[in-house]
Tab-separated table of C-alpha atoms in Angstrom:
chain	number	residue	atom	x	y	z
A	2	UNK	CA	7.903	37.291	13.357
A	3	UNK	CA	6.280	34.618	11.106
A	4	UNK	CA	3.138	33.687	11.276
A	5	UNK	CA	2.005	30.171	9.252
A	6	UNK	CA	-1.648	29.819	9.150
A	7	UNK	CA	-2.431	25.764	9.916
A	8	UNK	CA	-6.313	26.250	9.361
A	9	UNK	CA	-6.159	24.848	5.520
A	10	UNK	CA	-5.218	21.121	6.759
A	11	UNK	CA	-7.106	18.230	5.619
A	12	UNK	CA	-7.317	16.565	9.272
A	13	UNK	CA	-9.740	19.132	10.158
A	14	UNK	CA	-13.298	18.550	9.174
A	15	UNK	CA	-14.679	21.044	7.107
A	16	UNK	CA	-11.708	21.388	5.100
A	17	UNK	CA	-11.575	17.502	4.119
A	18	UNK	CA	-15.130	17.976	3.090
A	19	UNK	CA	-14.170	21.413	0.770
A	20	UNK	CA	-11.638	19.095	-0.706
A	21	UNK	CA	-14.046	16.173	-1.237
A	22	UNK	CA	-16.704	18.501	-2.752
A	23	UNK	CA	-13.901	20.809	-4.503
A	24	UNK	CA	-15.444	23.742	-2.908
A	25	UNK	CA	-12.880	26.082	-3.921
A	26	UNK	CA	-14.586	28.977	-1.872
A	27	UNK	CA	-14.452	27.500	1.209
A	28	UNK	CA	-10.530	27.168	0.686
A	29	UNK	CA	-10.212	30.539	-0.341
A	30	UNK	CA	-12.059	31.861	2.046
A	31	UNK	CA	-10.043	29.973	4.693
A	32	UNK	CA	-7.076	31.471	2.864
A	33	UNK	CA	-7.854	35.302	3.355
A	34	UNK	CA	-9.404	34.981	6.765
A	35	UNK	CA	-5.966	34.073	7.478
A	36	UNK	CA	-3.907	36.677	5.566
A	37	UNK	CA	-6.782	39.178	7.187
A	38	UNK	CA	-6.358	37.663	10.701
A	39	UNK	CA	-2.036	38.578	10.435
A	40	UNK	CA	-0.504	35.259	9.027
A	41	UNK	CA	2.724	35.918	6.392
A	42	UNK	CA	2.343	32.321	5.093
A	43	UNK	CA	-0.607	30.132	4.360
A	44	UNK	CA	0.303	26.225	5.013
A	45	UNK	CA	-1.273	23.454	2.859
A	46	UNK	CA	-1.581	20.645	4.486
A	47	UNK	CA	-3.663	17.457	2.709
A	48	UNK	CA	-1.896	14.807	4.413
A	49	UNK	CA	-4.409	12.417	5.330
A	50	UNK	CA	-5.638	12.256	1.609
A	51	UNK	CA	-3.315	9.181	1.548
A	52	UNK	CA	-4.204	8.151	-1.855
A	53	UNK	CA	-3.961	11.199	-4.043
A	54	UNK	CA	-1.992	13.736	-1.780
A	55	UNK	CA	0.208	14.929	-4.916
A	56	UNK	CA	-3.119	15.601	-7.203
A	57	UNK	CA	-4.726	17.574	-3.884
A	58	UNK	CA	-1.988	19.312	-2.961
A	59	UNK	CA	-1.842	20.691	-6.591
A	60	UNK	CA	-5.589	21.515	-6.604
A	61	UNK	CA	-5.157	23.185	-3.359
A	62	UNK	CA	-2.090	25.269	-4.332
A	63	UNK	CA	-4.056	26.617	-7.404
A	64	UNK	CA	-7.175	27.202	-5.647
A	65	UNK	CA	-5.372	29.109	-2.726
A	66	UNK	CA	-3.448	31.307	-5.303
A	67	UNK	CA	-6.326	32.230	-7.327
A	68	UNK	CA	-7.533	34.013	-4.091
A	69	UNK	CA	-4.751	35.926	-2.527
A	70	UNK	CA	-1.070	36.305	-3.364
A	71	UNK	CA	0.446	34.847	-0.489
A	72	UNK	CA	3.542	32.642	-0.086
A	73	UNK	CA	2.573	29.182	1.138
A	74	UNK	CA	3.894	26.773	3.446
A	75	UNK	CA	4.093	23.269	1.499
A	76	UNK	CA	3.210	20.988	4.412
A	77	UNK	CA	4.015	17.233	4.221
A	78	UNK	CA	6.368	14.367	5.101
A	79	UNK	CA	6.391	12.842	1.165
A	80	UNK	CA	8.892	14.680	-1.344
A	81	UNK	CA	6.788	13.940	-4.404
A	82	UNK	CA	3.876	16.158	-2.501
A	83	UNK	CA	6.673	19.209	-1.540
A	84	UNK	CA	7.833	18.878	-5.176
A	85	UNK	CA	4.405	19.328	-6.532
A	86	UNK	CA	3.318	22.117	-4.373
A	87	UNK	CA	6.532	24.005	-5.083
A	88	UNK	CA	6.217	23.455	-8.581
A	89	UNK	CA	2.637	25.491	-8.323
A	90	UNK	CA	3.992	27.946	-6.247
A	91	UNK	CA	3.720	31.465	-7.954
A	92	UNK	CA	4.259	34.509	-4.841
A	93	UNK	CA	6.824	34.810	-2.483
A	94	UNK	CA	9.194	32.722	-0.980
A	95	UNK	CA	7.724	29.337	-0.651
A	96	UNK	CA	8.302	27.325	2.663
A	97	UNK	CA	8.751	23.379	2.991
A	98	UNK	CA	7.374	21.811	6.152
A	99	UNK	CA	9.390	19.844	6.476
A	100	UNK	CA	12.901	17.989	6.493
A	101	UNK	CA	14.321	16.146	9.149
A	102	UNK	CA	17.811	14.734	9.962
A	103	UNK	CA	16.002	10.710	9.557
A	104	UNK	CA	18.334	9.928	6.400
A	105	UNK	CA	15.340	9.024	3.794
A	106	UNK	CA	13.711	12.030	4.451
A	107	UNK	CA	16.706	14.392	4.123
A	108	UNK	CA	18.179	12.911	1.198
A	109	UNK	CA	14.990	13.121	-0.539
A	110	UNK	CA	13.486	16.902	0.405
A	111	UNK	CA	17.220	18.247	0.377
A	112	UNK	CA	17.659	18.579	-3.829
A	113	UNK	CA	13.812	20.884	-3.376
A	114	UNK	CA	15.534	23.083	-0.714
A	115	UNK	CA	18.500	24.000	-2.957
A	116	UNK	CA	16.372	24.177	-6.107
A	117	UNK	CA	13.507	26.556	-4.901
A	118	UNK	CA	15.478	28.381	-2.232
A	119	UNK	CA	12.843	28.233	0.272
A	120	UNK	CA	12.444	28.821	4.075
A	121	UNK	CA	12.798	25.415	4.876
A	122	UNK	CA	11.435	23.956	8.704
A	123	UNK	CA	13.752	21.906	10.224
A	124	UNK	CA	12.715	19.042	12.815
A	125	UNK	CA	15.093	18.353	15.551
A	126	UNK	CA	14.774	14.453	14.913
A	127	UNK	CA	16.779	11.786	13.177
A	128	UNK	CA	16.649	7.926	12.972
A	129	UNK	CA	17.651	7.555	16.555
A	130	UNK	CA	14.408	8.565	17.337
A	131	UNK	CA	12.613	11.487	19.026
A	132	UNK	CA	14.863	14.114	20.861
A	133	UNK	CA	14.419	14.396	24.991
A	134	UNK	CA	16.840	16.898	26.074
A	135	UNK	CA	18.077	20.176	24.839
A	136	UNK	CA	21.324	18.689	23.847
A	137	UNK	CA	19.885	15.981	21.976
A	138	UNK	CA	17.984	18.923	19.485
A	139	UNK	CA	21.520	20.495	19.670
A	140	UNK	CA	23.157	17.486	18.225
A	141	UNK	CA	20.640	17.355	15.482
A	142	UNK	CA	20.516	20.602	15.103
A	143	UNK	CA	23.806	20.827	14.388
A	144	UNK	CA	24.029	17.945	12.063
A	145	UNK	CA	21.356	19.469	9.994
A	146	UNK	CA	22.406	22.762	9.961
A	147	UNK	CA	26.400	21.336	8.606
A	148	UNK	CA	24.644	19.541	5.602
A	149	UNK	CA	21.909	22.149	4.673
A	150	UNK	CA	24.530	24.754	4.713
A	151	UNK	CA	27.014	22.678	2.988
A	152	UNK	CA	24.546	22.017	-0.026
A	153	UNK	CA	24.085	26.217	0.049
A	154	UNK	CA	21.185	26.380	2.121
A	155	UNK	CA	21.654	30.028	3.599
A	156	UNK	CA	21.199	29.941	7.540
A	157	UNK	CA	18.077	32.376	7.019
A	158	UNK	CA	16.171	29.806	5.613
A	159	UNK	CA	16.383	27.259	8.272
A	160	UNK	CA	13.759	27.248	10.636
A	161	UNK	CA	14.404	24.605	13.346
A	162	UNK	CA	11.369	22.940	15.101
A	163	UNK	CA	12.020	21.591	18.234
A	164	UNK	CA	9.566	19.584	18.520
A	165	UNK	CA	7.262	20.345	21.229
A	166	UNK	CA	5.719	17.177	23.587
A	167	UNK	CA	3.112	17.336	25.918
A	168	UNK	CA	3.981	18.328	29.469
A	169	UNK	CA	1.165	15.868	30.564
A	170	UNK	CA	3.095	12.835	29.319
A	171	UNK	CA	6.962	14.438	29.515
A	172	UNK	CA	7.214	17.159	32.540
A	173	UNK	CA	10.436	18.284	31.220
A	174	UNK	CA	9.167	18.961	27.724
A	175	UNK	CA	8.310	22.334	28.311
A	176	UNK	CA	11.920	23.521	29.235
A	177	UNK	CA	13.489	21.096	27.391
A	178	UNK	CA	12.209	23.457	24.409
A	179	UNK	CA	13.115	26.377	26.007
A	180	UNK	CA	16.656	25.040	26.136
A	181	UNK	CA	16.714	23.834	22.700
A	182	UNK	CA	16.424	27.491	21.616
A	183	UNK	CA	18.979	28.916	23.633
A	184	UNK	CA	21.374	26.119	22.569
A	185	UNK	CA	20.637	26.369	19.013
A	186	UNK	CA	20.705	30.140	19.154
A	187	UNK	CA	24.328	30.398	20.901
A	188	UNK	CA	25.508	28.160	17.935
A	189	UNK	CA	23.784	29.626	14.994
A	190	UNK	CA	22.330	33.261	15.570
A	191	UNK	CA	21.294	33.835	12.084
A	192	UNK	CA	18.617	30.633	11.939
A	193	UNK	CA	15.048	31.161	12.675
A	194	UNK	CA	12.583	29.219	14.199
A	195	UNK	CA	9.311	27.570	14.467
A	196	UNK	CA	7.022	25.347	16.289
A	197	UNK	CA	3.540	24.175	16.473
A	198	UNK	CA	2.334	25.211	19.971
A	199	UNK	CA	-1.198	23.193	20.551
A	200	UNK	CA	1.224	19.746	21.156
A	201	UNK	CA	2.647	21.118	24.831
A	202	UNK	CA	-0.989	21.153	26.289
A	203	UNK	CA	-2.170	17.727	25.260
A	204	UNK	CA	-4.174	15.856	27.971
A	205	UNK	CA	-4.477	18.963	30.200
A	206	UNK	CA	-7.820	20.942	31.004
A	207	UNK	CA	-7.529	24.836	29.835
A	208	UNK	CA	-5.140	23.844	26.860
A	209	UNK	CA	-5.534	27.794	25.903
A	210	UNK	CA	-3.890	29.334	28.729
A	211	UNK	CA	-0.821	26.867	28.188
A	212	UNK	CA	-0.938	27.513	24.943
A	213	UNK	CA	-0.488	31.345	25.623
A	214	UNK	CA	2.488	30.732	28.177
A	215	UNK	CA	3.706	28.795	25.626
A	216	UNK	CA	4.267	31.509	23.245
A	217	UNK	CA	5.564	33.833	25.061
A	218	UNK	CA	8.125	31.782	26.981
A	219	UNK	CA	9.409	30.553	23.826
A	220	UNK	CA	9.380	33.890	22.260
A	221	UNK	CA	11.249	35.205	25.162
A	222	UNK	CA	14.391	32.498	23.996
A	223	UNK	CA	14.150	33.121	20.359
A	224	UNK	CA	11.613	31.366	18.560
A	225	UNK	CA	10.236	33.500	15.851
A	226	UNK	CA	8.102	31.710	13.794
A	227	UNK	CA	4.656	29.737	14.879
A	228	UNK	CA	2.133	27.971	12.942
A	229	UNK	CA	-1.381	28.325	14.325
A	230	UNK	CA	-4.754	29.719	13.879
A	231	UNK	CA	-4.634	33.422	13.581
A	232	UNK	CA	-7.802	33.896	13.758
A	233	UNK	CA	-7.559	32.943	17.448
A	234	UNK	CA	-7.734	36.872	18.567
A	235	UNK	CA	-6.096	36.101	22.438
A	236	UNK	CA	-3.548	33.904	20.958
A	237	UNK	CA	-2.455	36.539	18.440
A	238	UNK	CA	-2.466	39.037	21.242
A	239	UNK	CA	0.008	37.556	23.484
A	240	UNK	CA	2.022	37.390	20.706
A	241	UNK	CA	1.764	40.973	19.538
A	242	UNK	CA	2.621	41.908	23.631
A	243	UNK	CA	5.643	39.893	23.865
A	244	UNK	CA	6.910	41.174	20.884
A	245	UNK	CA	6.348	44.735	22.178
A	246	UNK	CA	7.517	43.777	25.300
A	247	UNK	CA	10.655	42.265	24.191
A	248	UNK	CA	11.464	45.462	22.231
A	249	UNK	CA	11.507	43.834	18.762
A	250	UNK	CA	8.604	46.162	17.773
A	251	UNK	CA	10.141	49.622	17.133
A	252	UNK	CA	7.813	52.181	18.916
A	253	UNK	CA	5.366	49.657	19.454
A	254	UNK	CA	3.890	50.146	15.684
A	255	UNK	CA	2.692	46.789	15.112
A	256	UNK	CA	0.943	46.457	18.572
A	257	UNK	CA	-0.868	49.588	17.860
A	258	UNK	CA	-1.507	48.730	14.146
A	259	UNK	CA	-2.667	45.422	15.301
A	260	UNK	CA	-5.303	46.986	17.985
A	261	UNK	CA	-6.452	49.699	15.378
A	262	UNK	CA	-7.357	46.221	13.035
A	263	UNK	CA	-9.084	44.327	16.095
A	264	UNK	CA	-6.592	41.892	15.435
A	265	UNK	CA	-6.582	40.911	19.161
A	266	UNK	CA	-7.937	40.708	22.526
A	267	UNK	CA	-6.719	41.178	25.455
B	25	UNK	CA	-11.760	-7.524	57.291
B	26	UNK	CA	-9.346	-6.692	55.071
B	27	UNK	CA	-9.642	-3.131	53.865
B	28	UNK	CA	-9.144	-2.932	50.637
B	29	UNK	CA	-10.518	0.356	49.834
B	30	UNK	CA	-7.944	2.157	51.204
B	31	UNK	CA	-4.938	0.653	48.907
B	32	UNK	CA	-7.781	1.450	45.812
B	33	UNK	CA	-7.978	4.877	46.864
B	34	UNK	CA	-3.902	5.399	47.071
B	35	UNK	CA	-3.886	3.933	43.408
B	36	UNK	CA	-7.003	5.990	42.501
B	37	UNK	CA	-5.161	9.464	43.975
B	38	UNK	CA	-2.133	8.208	42.623
B	39	UNK	CA	-0.174	8.175	45.840
B	40	UNK	CA	2.280	5.413	45.056
B	41	UNK	CA	4.117	5.812	48.810
B	42	UNK	CA	1.056	5.092	50.147
B	43	UNK	CA	-0.077	2.208	47.617
B	44	UNK	CA	3.490	0.508	48.365
B	45	UNK	CA	3.161	1.069	51.816
B	46	UNK	CA	-0.133	-0.626	52.494
B	47	UNK	CA	0.187	-3.662	49.653
B	48	UNK	CA	3.335	-4.573	52.146
B	49	UNK	CA	0.964	-4.596	55.096
B	50	UNK	CA	-1.681	-7.197	53.284
B	51	UNK	CA	1.262	-8.856	52.653
B	52	UNK	CA	2.806	-9.008	55.672
B	53	UNK	CA	-0.433	-9.950	57.213
B	54	UNK	CA	-0.454	-13.169	54.559
B	55	UNK	CA	-3.653	-11.926	52.140
B	56	UNK	CA	-4.054	-13.645	48.908
B	57	UNK	CA	-1.971	-11.619	46.754
B	58	UNK	CA	-4.806	-12.177	43.611
B	59	UNK	CA	-7.262	-10.555	46.240
B	60	UNK	CA	-4.815	-7.562	46.963
B	61	UNK	CA	-4.096	-7.047	42.701
B	62	UNK	CA	-8.309	-7.547	42.064
B	63	UNK	CA	-9.926	-5.823	44.488
B	64	UNK	CA	-7.231	-3.426	45.760
B	65	UNK	CA	-5.242	-2.454	42.640
B	66	UNK	CA	-7.294	-2.865	39.750
B	67	UNK	CA	-10.252	-1.657	41.849
B	68	UNK	CA	-8.380	1.720	41.911
B	69	UNK	CA	-7.522	1.996	38.380
B	70	UNK	CA	-11.330	0.984	37.889
B	71	UNK	CA	-12.040	4.575	39.433
B	72	UNK	CA	-10.020	6.258	37.339
B	73	UNK	CA	-10.788	5.415	34.046
B	74	UNK	CA	-14.625	6.726	33.995
B	75	UNK	CA	-13.462	10.046	35.589
B	76	UNK	CA	-10.862	10.160	32.858
B	77	UNK	CA	-13.403	9.667	30.148
B	78	UNK	CA	-15.593	12.255	32.205
B	79	UNK	CA	-13.257	14.785	31.821
B	80	UNK	CA	-12.591	15.207	35.472
B	81	UNK	CA	-9.219	13.406	35.715
B	82	UNK	CA	-6.503	14.030	33.397
B	83	UNK	CA	-3.415	12.358	31.892
B	84	UNK	CA	-0.751	13.553	34.461
B	85	UNK	CA	-3.308	11.934	37.300
B	86	UNK	CA	-3.962	8.812	35.319
B	87	UNK	CA	-0.043	8.116	34.949
B	88	UNK	CA	0.355	8.486	38.392
B	89	UNK	CA	-2.353	6.530	38.973
B	90	UNK	CA	-0.701	3.664	36.728
B	91	UNK	CA	2.396	3.918	38.758
B	92	UNK	CA	1.099	3.951	42.038
B	93	UNK	CA	-0.588	0.435	41.042
B	94	UNK	CA	2.484	-0.601	39.190
B	95	UNK	CA	4.538	-0.294	42.588
B	96	UNK	CA	1.976	-2.652	44.095
B	97	UNK	CA	2.580	-5.277	41.624
B	98	UNK	CA	6.432	-5.271	42.048
B	99	UNK	CA	5.833	-6.138	45.192
B	100	UNK	CA	3.555	-8.834	44.526
B	101	UNK	CA	4.885	-10.277	41.649
B	102	UNK	CA	7.507	-12.684	43.149
B	103	UNK	CA	4.802	-13.777	44.968
B	104	UNK	CA	2.709	-15.561	42.735
B	105	UNK	CA	3.316	-17.235	39.249
B	106	UNK	CA	2.945	-15.621	36.081
B	107	UNK	CA	0.640	-17.721	35.232
B	108	UNK	CA	-1.619	-16.695	38.277
B	109	UNK	CA	-1.818	-12.987	37.313
B	110	UNK	CA	-4.862	-12.082	36.219
B	111	UNK	CA	-4.810	-11.143	32.744
B	112	UNK	CA	-7.836	-10.060	30.445
B	113	UNK	CA	-5.267	-10.687	27.545
B	114	UNK	CA	-2.154	-10.374	25.614
B	115	UNK	CA	-1.831	-7.191	23.564
B	116	UNK	CA	1.068	-6.339	21.255
B	117	UNK	CA	1.482	-2.972	20.802
B	118	UNK	CA	4.187	-0.710	18.173
B	119	UNK	CA	4.706	2.212	16.476
B	120	UNK	CA	5.109	1.413	12.643
B	121	UNK	CA	7.739	1.379	10.167
B	122	UNK	CA	9.042	4.763	9.375
B	123	UNK	CA	7.930	6.377	12.433
B	124	UNK	CA	9.586	6.943	15.480
B	125	UNK	CA	6.931	9.369	17.750
B	126	UNK	CA	6.451	7.168	20.999
B	127	UNK	CA	4.621	9.069	23.698
B	128	UNK	CA	0.837	8.452	22.382
B	129	UNK	CA	2.422	4.564	21.914
B	130	UNK	CA	3.552	4.673	25.745
B	131	UNK	CA	0.350	5.859	27.265
B	132	UNK	CA	-1.632	3.099	25.604
B	133	UNK	CA	1.026	0.543	26.386
B	134	UNK	CA	0.899	1.822	30.236
B	135	UNK	CA	-3.290	2.350	30.344
B	136	UNK	CA	-3.473	-1.339	29.291
B	137	UNK	CA	-0.836	-3.003	31.517
B	138	UNK	CA	-2.600	-1.075	34.431
B	139	UNK	CA	-5.988	-2.316	33.391
B	140	UNK	CA	-4.684	-6.243	33.362
B	141	UNK	CA	-3.405	-6.776	29.673
B	142	UNK	CA	-0.045	-8.180	28.831
B	143	UNK	CA	1.779	-6.005	26.743
B	144	UNK	CA	4.230	-7.114	24.450
B	145	UNK	CA	5.725	-3.384	23.556
B	146	UNK	CA	7.513	-3.681	20.162
B	147	UNK	CA	8.981	-0.127	20.748
B	148	UNK	CA	8.938	2.273	17.532
B	149	UNK	CA	9.645	1.946	14.126
B	150	UNK	CA	8.424	-1.455	13.762
B	151	UNK	CA	8.145	-3.204	10.371
B	152	UNK	CA	5.802	-5.372	9.367
B	153	UNK	CA	7.974	-8.641	9.849
B	154	UNK	CA	8.407	-7.639	13.274
B	155	UNK	CA	4.762	-7.740	13.824
B	156	UNK	CA	3.914	-10.612	12.312
B	157	UNK	CA	6.885	-12.650	13.928
B	158	UNK	CA	5.529	-11.301	17.799
B	159	UNK	CA	1.995	-12.381	16.800
B	160	UNK	CA	3.317	-15.891	15.883
B	161	UNK	CA	5.688	-16.034	19.163
B	162	UNK	CA	2.987	-14.489	21.825
B	163	UNK	CA	-0.081	-15.447	20.276
B	164	UNK	CA	-1.991	-12.193	21.158
B	165	UNK	CA	-5.850	-11.745	21.078
B	166	UNK	CA	-5.121	-7.881	19.960
B	167	UNK	CA	-2.418	-6.036	18.201
B	168	UNK	CA	-1.988	-2.344	18.342
B	169	UNK	CA	-0.630	0.091	15.898
B	170	UNK	CA	0.632	3.634	16.493
B	171	UNK	CA	1.351	6.385	13.481
B	172	UNK	CA	1.846	9.900	13.939
B	173	UNK	CA	3.071	10.837	10.243
B	174	UNK	CA	0.320	10.753	7.227
B	175	UNK	CA	3.474	8.785	5.554
B	176	UNK	CA	3.686	6.112	7.828
B	177	UNK	CA	0.285	5.549	8.721
B	178	UNK	CA	0.003	3.745	5.277
B	179	UNK	CA	2.471	0.613	7.103
B	180	UNK	CA	-0.732	-0.308	8.877
B	181	UNK	CA	-2.561	-1.429	6.203
B	182	UNK	CA	0.947	-3.409	4.707
B	183	UNK	CA	0.884	-5.296	8.228
B	184	UNK	CA	-2.770	-6.110	8.113
B	185	UNK	CA	-2.073	-7.511	4.552
B	186	UNK	CA	0.444	-9.592	6.172
B	187	UNK	CA	-1.019	-11.012	9.111
B	188	UNK	CA	-3.528	-12.044	6.384
B	189	UNK	CA	-1.101	-13.689	4.421
B	190	UNK	CA	0.622	-15.751	7.142
B	191	UNK	CA	-3.004	-17.038	8.049
B	192	UNK	CA	-3.301	-14.653	11.345
B	193	UNK	CA	-5.464	-12.465	11.189
B	194	UNK	CA	-8.720	-14.387	11.853
B	195	UNK	CA	-7.859	-14.913	15.548
B	196	UNK	CA	-6.265	-11.898	16.335
B	197	UNK	CA	-7.933	-8.191	16.405
B	198	UNK	CA	-6.343	-5.040	15.024
B	199	UNK	CA	-6.482	-2.074	16.507
B	200	UNK	CA	-4.690	1.682	15.495
B	201	UNK	CA	-4.822	5.216	16.994
B	202	UNK	CA	-2.304	8.181	16.802
B	203	UNK	CA	-2.957	11.950	15.699
B	204	UNK	CA	-3.645	11.741	11.633
B	205	UNK	CA	-5.883	8.619	12.509
B	206	UNK	CA	-9.761	8.347	12.157
B	207	UNK	CA	-12.588	6.081	12.526
B	208	UNK	CA	-12.973	6.248	8.901
B	209	UNK	CA	-9.415	5.469	8.348
B	210	UNK	CA	-10.051	2.402	10.279
B	211	UNK	CA	-12.309	1.283	8.210
B	212	UNK	CA	-10.747	1.601	4.573
B	213	UNK	CA	-7.649	-0.312	5.739
B	214	UNK	CA	-9.922	-3.066	7.542
B	215	UNK	CA	-8.926	-2.880	11.118
B	216	UNK	CA	-11.249	-3.700	13.805
B	217	UNK	CA	-10.993	-0.580	15.932
B	218	UNK	CA	-10.093	2.833	16.172
B	219	UNK	CA	-9.241	4.674	19.325
B	220	UNK	CA	-8.888	8.380	19.732
B	221	UNK	CA	-7.097	8.192	23.596
B	222	UNK	CA	-5.489	5.257	25.892
B	223	UNK	CA	-8.523	4.658	28.297
B	224	UNK	CA	-10.610	4.134	24.566
B	225	UNK	CA	-7.995	1.722	23.747
B	226	UNK	CA	-7.995	-0.248	26.776
B	227	UNK	CA	-11.986	-0.150	26.255
B	228	UNK	CA	-11.341	-0.960	22.768
B	229	UNK	CA	-9.143	-3.988	23.665
B	230	UNK	CA	-11.774	-5.359	26.085
B	231	UNK	CA	-14.328	-5.057	23.564
B	232	UNK	CA	-12.562	-6.913	21.297
B	233	UNK	CA	-10.164	-9.390	23.571
B	234	UNK	CA	-13.178	-11.675	24.771
């Protein structure tokens, strides 16, 4: 299970302020907190800083790495920003977040996926638009898989993101994702999955219960990575419990360890 | 004599069966189509808006209400001239170049339409040129641009600049929306407004389109 901590993102007010003030302490605290809460990767996203995203990505990557020795997920649709982040990464195998099958984006990001041997989030969308059905996503996943593996990217590095849409606006958005995971996993048993969950509950009340149940449902289908807020102890509880229930947690050791550390709530 | 409240309530409840049925009854007994629209269908949507804002109604309910209204409108359209359909103004809407996200944009289009605007939906991946051409063709009060990516939201500024260059900016208000956007960003690129959800977009259009 790969937990990518999402908190260092300049679309969040506090992070934006910290970046503006060059408040390294605040950023480093956010990184530490997420690792202590159970994150494996720290996502770094400064996409809202359109005027100097490269420079800020560099500052964030350096700042985080001064505080923690954790692998980073370099999060931007812009290849220049991803390249700048990857160049500075020091610890473990980095992650690119993300590539897609949109021609321009694919071609510009692929060389980075080859050069740095990172894990890579592959969005199941192409130039024809957002996918609707599970079959749509499988079609895009197939195309991405072929091109990525031909270029030398190993299966294990690929993290397909089926793209989660709000069920409030698209009735079948939840089941579409569950089916996509099933279809893709059947074709490519060694690839991984990741997604951002919270989209699913947009426009509805009590979003937390929807997000939490969707974690359990997607995990049941084989999703094994999430970008989320790891300090959300109820969400983490759903993940630890679900892993144990699915037989993915030998002797329930993770569930118990997390319990002793107080990492989740029932 | 006509009880428009029932129709308004059917729309508000998202009961498209009843909305169609009651509209038909009004048509059959010779009620003025414009009255049916204004006092029945639009009145129904007017109940929805504040409740959505107050967090008492949610996106799926708003969509059902809009659909109920559309069912009534479809029945009434053949009975009236296009020009007579009450309109608060024309809004051109689209997701900007390089961006294929359409859910938010579609929601906004639907809410505007059911709120009494004429909506020209240009779809996704709409180039600056397309926006400008459409602006010339339809002469809208408002252009609404959507972007879900931080890399594509910059295209909004290009469109605003192109509208200026074409001499169209004076008479057209530009509003923007989408997950990575903010009021700050809207100000920065010289847009006239930012809306964080479909209902605020409608209110913004009502304010700007006069």
